[in-house]
């Protein structure tokens, strides 16, 4: 994917992570993001945030299925945010191949989390990638 898509994904990650910390309405988080000049926030990032946030309960259920080591409530928020975005893109965004969603999740985890978190995120997404959720998307795309 292009670096602009990476920027959108990273901006969405930062906004969704902030929402987990503050639990403010999305509109307040978007307003604050627009006021920060050095923040790469745009309509595409806002759309991704809205879509991931609207499916967070479903995404968390999927994370729970593939997280053998930790309950969702025990997953660090950075990792949970990354996992939500990756699973959303893998399942619902036809422009994002599953392997790209996983690679980008690992990249974000390397940037914002600790080294053991990279293995955890990669492991959860690796198991997820072999599931019927991904197979259904690949069948729909053919």
Coordinates of N, CA, C and O in Angstrom, one line a residue:
X1 N 0.9 -1.2 0.0 CA 0.0 0.0 0.0 C 0.9 1.2 0.0 O 2.0 1.2 0.4
X2 N 0.4 2.3 -0.4 CA 1.1 3.6 -0.5 C 1.4 4.1 0.9 O 0.7 3.8 1.8
X3 N 2.4 5.0 0.9 CA 2.7 5.6 2.2 C 1.5 6.4 2.7 O 1.3 6.6 3.9
X4 N 0.7 7.0 1.8 CA -0.5 7.8 2.2 C -1.4 6.8 3.0 O -2.0 7.3 4.0
X5 N -1.6 5.6 2.5 CA -2.5 4.7 3.2 C -1.8 4.3 4.6 O -2.6 4.2 5.6
X6 N -0.5 4.2 4.6 CA 0.1 4.0 5.9 C -0.1 5.2 6.9 O -0.4 5.0 8.1
X7 N -0.1 6.4 6.3 CA -0.4 7.6 7.1 C -1.8 7.6 7.7 O -2.0 8.0 8.8
X8 N -2.7 7.2 6.8 CA -4.1 7.1 7.2 C -4.3 6.1 8.3 O -4.9 6.3 9.4
X9 N -3.6 4.9 8.2 CA -3.7 3.9 9.2 C -3.1 4.3 10.5 O -3.6 4.1 11.6
X10 N -1.9 5.0 10.4 CA -1.3 5.4 11.6 C -2.1 6.5 12.3 O -2.2 6.5 13.6
X11 N -2.7 7.4 11.6 CA -3.5 8.5 12.2 C -4.7 7.8 12.8 O -5.1 8.2 14.0
X12 N -5.3 6.8 12.2 CA -6.5 6.1 12.7 C -6.1 5.4 14.0 O -6.8 5.4 15.0
X13 N -4.9 4.8 14.0 CA -4.4 4.1 15.2 C -4.3 5.1 16.4 O -4.8 4.8 17.5
X14 N -3.7 6.3 16.1 CA -3.5 7.2 17.2 C -4.8 7.7 17.7 O -5.0 7.9 18.9
X15 N -5.8 7.9 16.8 CA -7.1 8.4 17.3 C -7.9 7.4 18.0 O -8.5 7.6 19.1
X16 N -7.8 6.1 17.5 CA -8.5 5.0 18.2 C -7.9 4.7 19.6 O -8.6 4.5 20.6
X17 N -6.6 4.8 19.6 CA -5.9 4.7 20.9 C -6.3 5.8 21.9 O -6.6 5.5 23.1
X18 N -6.3 7.0 21.4 CA -6.8 8.1 22.3 C -8.2 7.9 22.8 O -8.5 8.1 23.9
X19 N -9.1 7.3 21.9 CA -10.4 7.1 22.3 C -10.5 6.0 23.4 O -11.3 6.1 24.4
X20 N -9.6 5.0 23.4 CA -9.5 4.0 24.4 C -9.1 4.6 25.8 O -9.5 4.2 26.8
X21 N -8.2 5.6 25.7 CA -7.7 6.2 26.9 C -8.7 7.2 27.5 O -8.8 7.3 28.7
X22 N -9.3 8.0 26.6 CA -10.2 9.1 27.1 C -11.7 8.7 27.1 O -12.5 9.3 27.8
X23 N -12.1 7.8 26.2 CA -13.5 7.5 26.1 C -14.4 8.7 25.8 O -15.5 8.7 26.3
X24 N -13.8 9.7 25.1 CA -14.6 10.8 24.7 C -15.4 10.5 23.4 O -15.0 9.6 22.7
X25 N -16.4 11.2 23.1 CA -17.1 11.0 21.8 C -16.1 11.2 20.7 O -15.1 12.1 20.8
X26 N -16.3 10.5 19.6 CA -15.4 10.6 18.4 C -15.3 12.1 17.9 O -14.2 12.5 17.6
X27 N -16.4 12.8 18.0 CA -16.4 14.2 17.5 C -15.4 15.0 18.2 O -14.7 15.9 17.7
X28 N -15.3 14.8 19.6 CA -14.3 15.6 20.4 C -12.9 15.2 20.0 O -12.0 16.1 20.0
X29 N -12.7 13.9 19.8 CA -11.3 13.5 19.4 C -10.9 14.0 18.0 O -9.8 14.5 17.8
X30 N -11.9 14.0 17.1 CA -11.6 14.6 15.8 C -11.3 16.1 15.9 O -10.4 16.6 15.2
X31 N -12.1 16.8 16.7 CA -11.9 18.2 16.8 C -10.5 18.5 17.3 O -9.8 19.4 16.8
X32 N -10.1 17.8 18.4 CA -8.7 18.0 18.9 C -7.7 17.6 17.9 O -6.7 18.3 17.8
X33 N -7.9 16.6 17.1 CA -6.9 16.2 16.1 C -6.8 17.3 15.0 O -5.7 17.5 14.5
X34 N -7.9 17.9 14.7 CA -7.8 19.0 13.6 C -7.1 20.2 14.1 O -6.5 21.0 13.3
X35 N -7.0 20.4 15.4 CA -6.3 21.5 16.0 C -4.8 21.4 16.1 O -4.1 22.3 16.3
X36 N -4.4 20.1 16.0 CA -2.9 19.9 16.0 C -2.4 19.9 14.6 O -2.7 19.1 13.8
X37 N -1.5 20.9 14.4 CA -1.0 21.1 13.0 C -0.1 19.9 12.5 O -0.2 19.6 11.3
X38 N 0.7 19.3 13.3 CA 1.6 18.3 12.9 C 1.0 16.9 12.8 O 1.7 15.9 12.7
X39 N -0.3 16.8 13.0 CA -1.0 15.5 13.0 C -1.5 15.2 11.6 O -2.3 16.1 11.0
X40 N -1.2 14.1 11.0 CA -1.7 13.7 9.7 C -3.1 13.2 9.7 O -3.3 12.0 9.4
X41 N -4.0 14.1 10.0 CA -5.4 13.7 10.1 C -6.2 14.1 8.9 O -6.0 15.3 8.5
X42 N -7.0 13.2 8.3 CA -7.8 13.6 7.1 C -9.1 12.8 7.1 O -9.3 12.0 8.0
X43 N -9.9 13.0 6.1 CA -11.2 12.4 6.0 C -11.1 10.9 5.9 O -11.9 10.1 6.4
X44 N -10.0 10.4 5.3 CA -9.8 8.9 5.2 C -9.5 8.3 6.6 O -10.1 7.3 6.9
X45 N -8.7 9.0 7.4 CA -8.4 8.5 8.7 C -9.7 8.6 9.6 O -10.0 7.6 10.3
X46 N -10.5 9.6 9.4 CA -11.7 9.8 10.2 C -12.7 8.6 9.8 O -13.3 8.0 10.7
X47 N -12.8 8.3 8.5 CA -13.7 7.2 8.1 C -13.2 5.9 8.6 O -14.0 5.1 9.1
X48 N -11.9 5.6 8.6 CA -11.4 4.4 9.2 C -11.7 4.3 10.7 O -12.1 3.2 11.2
X49 N -11.5 5.4 11.4 CA -11.8 5.4 12.8 C -13.2 5.1 13.1 O -13.6 4.2 13.9
X50 N -14.1 5.7 12.3 CA -15.6 5.5 12.5 C -15.9 4.0 12.2 O -16.7 3.4 13.0
X51 N -15.4 3.5 11.2 CA -15.7 2.1 10.8 C -15.2 1.1 11.9 O -15.9 0.2 12.3
X52 N -14.0 1.3 12.3 CA -13.4 0.4 13.3 C -14.1 0.5 14.6 O -14.5 -0.5 15.2
X53 N -14.4 1.7 15.0 CA -15.1 2.0 16.3 C -16.5 1.4 16.2 O -17.0 0.8 17.2
X54 N -17.2 1.4 15.1 CA -18.5 0.9 15.0 C -18.6 -0.6 15.1 O -19.6 -1.2 15.5
X55 N -17.5 -1.3 14.9 CA -17.4 -2.7 14.9 C -16.5 -3.2 16.1 O -16.2 -4.4 16.1
X56 N -16.2 -2.4 17.0 CA -15.2 -2.8 18.0 C -15.6 -4.0 18.8 O -14.8 -4.8 19.2
X57 N -16.9 -4.1 19.1 CA -17.3 -5.3 19.9 C -17.1 -6.6 19.1 O -16.6 -7.6 19.7
X58 N -17.5 -6.5 17.9 CA -17.3 -7.7 17.0 C -15.8 -8.0 16.9 O -15.4 -9.2 16.9
X59 N -15.0 -7.0 16.6 CA -13.6 -7.1 16.5 C -13.0 -7.7 17.8 O -12.1 -8.6 17.7
X60 N -13.4 -7.2 18.9 CA -12.9 -7.8 20.2 C -13.3 -9.2 20.4 O -12.5 -10.0 20.9
X61 N -14.4 -9.6 19.9 CA -14.8 -11.1 20.0 C -13.9 -11.9 19.2 O -13.5 -13.0 19.6
X62 N -13.5 -11.4 18.0 CA -12.6 -12.1 17.1 C -11.2 -12.2 17.8 O -10.5 -13.2 17.8
X63 N -10.7 -11.0 18.3 CA -9.5 -11.0 19.0 C -9.5 -12.1 20.1 O -8.5 -12.8 20.3
X64 N -10.6 -12.2 20.9 CA -10.7 -13.1 22.0 C -10.5 -14.6 21.5 O -9.9 -15.4 22.2
X65 N -11.1 -14.8 20.3 CA -11.0 -16.2 19.8 C -9.6 -16.6 19.5 O -9.2 -17.8 19.5
X66 N -8.7 -15.6 19.0 CA -7.4 -16.0 18.6 C -6.3 -15.6 19.6 O -5.1 -15.8 19.3
X67 N -6.7 -15.0 20.7 CA -5.7 -14.7 21.7 C -5.7 -15.8 22.8 O -6.5 -15.7 23.7
X68 N -4.8 -16.7 22.6 CA -4.8 -17.9 23.6 C -4.2 -17.5 24.9 O -4.4 -18.2 25.9
X69 N -3.3 -16.5 24.9 CA -2.6 -16.1 26.1 C -3.2 -15.1 27.0 O -3.0 -15.1 28.2
X70 N -4.1 -14.2 26.4 CA -4.6 -13.1 27.2 C -6.1 -12.9 26.9 O -6.5 -12.9 25.7
X71 N -6.9 -12.6 27.9 CA -8.2 -12.1 27.7 C -8.2 -10.7 27.1 O -7.2 -10.0 27.3
X72 N -9.2 -10.3 26.4 CA -9.2 -9.0 25.7 C -8.9 -7.9 26.8 O -8.2 -7.0 26.5
X73 N -9.5 -8.1 27.9 CA -9.4 -7.0 29.0 C -7.9 -6.9 29.5 O -7.6 -5.9 30.1
X74 N -7.1 -7.9 29.2 CA -5.7 -7.9 29.7 C -4.7 -7.6 28.5 O -3.5 -7.5 28.8
X75 N -5.2 -7.4 27.4 CA -4.3 -7.0 26.2 C -4.0 -5.5 26.3 O -4.9 -4.7 26.5
X76 N -2.7 -5.2 26.3 CA -2.4 -3.7 26.3 C -3.2 -3.0 25.2 O -3.4 -3.5 24.1
X77 N -3.6 -1.8 25.5 CA -4.4 -1.0 24.7 C -3.8 -0.7 23.3 O -4.4 -0.6 22.3
X78 N -2.5 -0.5 23.3 CA -1.8 -0.3 22.0 C -2.0 -1.6 21.1 O -2.4 -1.4 20.0
X79 N -1.8 -2.7 21.7 CA -2.0 -4.0 20.9 C -3.4 -4.2 20.5 O -3.7 -4.5 19.3
X80 N -4.4 -3.9 21.4 CA -5.8 -4.0 21.0 C -6.2 -3.1 19.9 O -6.9 -3.5 19.0
X81 N -5.7 -1.9 19.9 CA -6.0 -0.9 18.9 C -5.4 -1.4 17.5 O -6.1 -1.4 16.5
X82 N -4.2 -1.9 17.5 CA -3.6 -2.4 16.3 C -4.4 -3.6 15.8 O -4.7 -3.7 14.6
X83 N -4.7 -4.5 16.7 CA -5.5 -5.7 16.3 C -6.9 -5.4 15.7 O -7.3 -5.9 14.7
X84 N -7.5 -4.4 16.3 CA -8.8 -4.0 15.8 C -8.7 -3.5 14.4 O -9.5 -3.8 13.5
X85 N -7.7 -2.6 14.1 CA -7.6 -2.1 12.8 C -7.2 -3.2 11.8 O -7.8 -3.2 10.7
X86 N -6.3 -4.0 12.1 CA -5.9 -5.1 11.2 C -7.0 -6.0 10.9 O -7.2 -6.4 9.7
X87 N -7.7 -6.4 11.9 CA -8.8 -7.4 11.6 C -10.0 -6.7 10.9 O -10.5 -7.3 9.9
X88 N -10.2 -5.5 11.2 CA -11.2 -4.7 10.4 C -10.8 -4.7 8.9 O -11.6 -5.0 8.0
X89 N -9.6 -4.3 8.7 CA -9.2 -4.2 7.3 C -9.1 -5.5 6.6 O -9.6 -5.6 5.4
X90 N -8.7 -6.5 7.3 CA -8.6 -7.9 6.7 C -10.0 -8.4 6.3 O -10.2 -9.1 5.3
X91 N -11.0 -8.0 7.1 CA -12.4 -8.5 6.9 C -13.2 -7.7 6.0 O -14.1 -8.2 5.3
X92 N -13.1 -6.4 6.2 CA -14.1 -5.5 5.5 C -13.6 -4.5 4.5 O -14.4 -3.9 3.8
X93 N -12.3 -4.4 4.3 CA -11.8 -3.4 3.4 C -11.2 -4.2 2.2 O -10.1 -4.8 2.3
X94 N -11.9 -4.2 1.1 CA -11.5 -5.0 -0.1 C -10.3 -4.4 -0.7 O -9.6 -5.1 -1.5
X95 N -9.9 -3.2 -0.4 CA -8.7 -2.6 -1.0 C -7.4 -3.1 -0.2 O -6.3 -2.9 -0.7
X96 N -7.6 -3.8 0.9 CA -6.4 -4.1 1.7 C -6.3 -5.7 1.8 O -7.2 -6.3 2.4
X97 N -5.3 -6.2 1.1 CA -5.1 -7.7 1.2 C -4.8 -8.0 2.7 O -4.2 -7.2 3.4
X98 N -5.1 -9.2 3.1 CA -4.9 -9.7 4.4 C -3.5 -9.6 4.8 O -3.2 -9.1 5.9
X99 N -2.5 -10.0 4.0 CA -1.1 -10.0 4.3 C -0.7 -8.5 4.6 O 0.2 -8.3 5.4
X100 N -1.2 -7.6 3.9 CA -0.9 -6.2 4.1 C -1.4 -5.7 5.4 O -0.7 -5.0 6.2
X101 N -2.6 -6.1 5.7 CA -3.2 -5.7 7.0 C -2.3 -6.2 8.2 O -2.1 -5.5 9.1
X102 N -1.9 -7.4 8.0 CA -1.0 -8.0 9.1 C 0.4 -7.3 9.1 O 0.9 -7.0 10.2
X103 N 1.0 -7.1 8.0 CA 2.3 -6.5 7.9 C 2.2 -5.1 8.5 O 3.1 -4.6 9.3
X104 N 1.1 -4.3 8.2 CA 1.0 -3.0 8.7 C 0.7 -3.0 10.2 O 1.2 -2.1 11.0
X105 N 0.0 -4.0 10.7 CA -0.2 -4.2 12.2 C 1.1 -4.4 12.9 O 1.4 -3.8 13.9
X106 N 1.9 -5.3 12.3 CA 3.3 -5.5 12.9 C 4.1 -4.3 12.9 O 4.8 -3.9 13.9
X107 N 4.1 -3.5 11.8 CA 4.8 -2.3 11.7 C 4.4 -1.3 12.8 O 5.2 -0.7 13.5
X108 N 3.1 -1.1 12.9 CA 2.6 -0.2 14.0 C 3.0 -0.7 15.4 O 3.4 0.1 16.2
X109 N 2.9 -2.0 15.6 CA 3.3 -2.5 16.9 C 4.8 -2.3 17.2 O 5.2 -1.9 18.3
X110 N 5.6 -2.5 16.1 CA 7.1 -2.2 16.3 C 7.3 -0.7 16.6 O 8.2 -0.4 17.4
X111 N 6.5 0.2 16.1 CA 6.7 1.6 16.3 C 6.2 2.0 17.7 O 6.8 2.9 18.3
X112 N 5.1 1.4 18.2 CA 4.5 2.0 19.4 C 4.4 1.1 20.6 O 4.0 1.5 21.7
X113 N 4.9 -0.2 20.5 CA 4.8 -1.1 21.6 C 6.1 -1.7 21.9 O 7.2 -1.3 21.3
X114 N 6.1 -2.7 22.8 CA 7.4 -3.3 23.2 C 7.6 -4.6 22.4 O 6.7 -5.1 21.7
X115 N 8.8 -5.0 22.3 CA 9.2 -6.2 21.5 C 8.3 -7.4 21.7 O 7.9 -8.0 20.7
X116 N 8.0 -7.8 22.9 CA 7.2 -9.0 23.1 C 5.8 -8.8 22.5 O 5.1 -9.8 22.1
X117 N 5.3 -7.5 22.4 CA 4.0 -7.3 21.8 C 4.0 -7.6 20.4 O 2.9 -8.0 19.8
X118 N 5.1 -7.4 19.7 CA 5.2 -7.7 18.3 C 4.9 -9.1 18.0 O 4.1 -9.5 17.1
X119 N 5.5 -10.0 18.8 CA 5.2 -11.4 18.6 C 3.8 -11.8 19.0 O 3.2 -12.6 18.3
X120 N 3.2 -11.2 20.0 CA 1.8 -11.4 20.4 C 0.9 -11.0 19.2 O 0.0 -11.8 18.8
X121 N 1.0 -9.8 18.7 CA 0.2 -9.3 17.7 C 0.3 -10.2 16.4 O -0.7 -10.6 15.8
X122 N 1.6 -10.5 16.1 CA 1.8 -11.3 14.9 C 1.2 -12.7 15.1 O 0.6 -13.3 14.1
X123 N 1.3 -13.3 16.3 CA 0.7 -14.6 16.6 C -0.8 -14.6 16.5 O -1.4 -15.5 15.8
X124 N -1.5 -13.6 17.1 CA -2.9 -13.5 17.0 C -3.4 -13.3 15.5 O -4.3 -14.0 15.1
X125 N -2.7 -12.5 14.8 CA -3.1 -12.2 13.4 C -2.7 -13.4 12.5 O -3.5 -13.7 11.5
X126 N -1.7 -14.1 12.8 CA -1.3 -15.3 12.1 C -2.4 -16.4 12.2 O -2.8 -17.0 11.2
X127 N -2.9 -16.6 13.4 CA -4.0 -17.5 13.7 C -5.3 -17.1 13.0 O -6.0 -17.8 12.3
X128 N -5.5 -15.8 13.1 CA -6.7 -15.2 12.4 C -6.7 -15.4 10.9 O -7.7 -15.7 10.3
X129 N -5.5 -15.2 10.3 CA -5.3 -15.3 8.9 C -5.6 -16.7 8.3 O -5.9 -16.8 7.1
X130 N -5.6 -17.7 9.2 CA -5.9 -19.1 8.8 C -7.3 -19.5 9.0 O -7.7 -20.6 8.8
X131 N -8.1 -18.5 9.5 CA -9.5 -18.8 9.9 C -10.5 -18.6 8.7 O -10.2 -18.1 7.7
X132 N -11.7 -19.0 9.1 CA -12.8 -18.9 8.1 C -13.1 -17.4 7.8 O -13.7 -17.1 6.8
X133 N -12.8 -16.5 8.7 CA -13.0 -15.1 8.5 C -12.3 -14.6 7.3 O -12.8 -13.9 6.4
X134 N -11.0 -15.0 7.2 CA -10.2 -14.6 6.0 C -10.6 -15.4 4.8 O -10.6 -14.8 3.7
X135 N -10.9 -16.6 5.0 CA -11.3 -17.4 3.8 C -12.5 -16.9 3.2 O -12.7 -16.9 1.9
X136 N -13.5 -16.4 4.0 CA -14.7 -15.9 3.4 C -14.4 -14.6 2.7 O -15.0 -14.4 1.6
X137 N -13.5 -13.8 3.1 CA -13.2 -12.5 2.4 C -12.5 -12.9 1.1 O -12.9 -12.3 0.0
X138 N -11.6 -13.8 1.1 CA -10.9 -14.2 -0.2 C -11.9 -14.8 -1.2 O -11.8 -14.5 -2.4
X139 N -12.9 -15.6 -0.7 CA -13.9 -16.1 -1.6 C -14.7 -15.0 -2.2 O -15.1 -15.0 -3.4
X140 N -15.1 -14.0 -1.4 CA -15.9 -12.9 -1.9 C -15.2 -12.1 -2.9 O -15.8 -11.5 -3.8
X141 N -13.8 -12.0 -2.8 CA -13.1 -11.2 -3.7 C -12.9 -11.8 -5.1 O -12.5 -11.2 -6.1
X142 N -13.1 -13.2 -5.2 CA -12.9 -13.9 -6.4 C -14.1 -13.8 -7.3 O -15.2 -13.5 -7.1

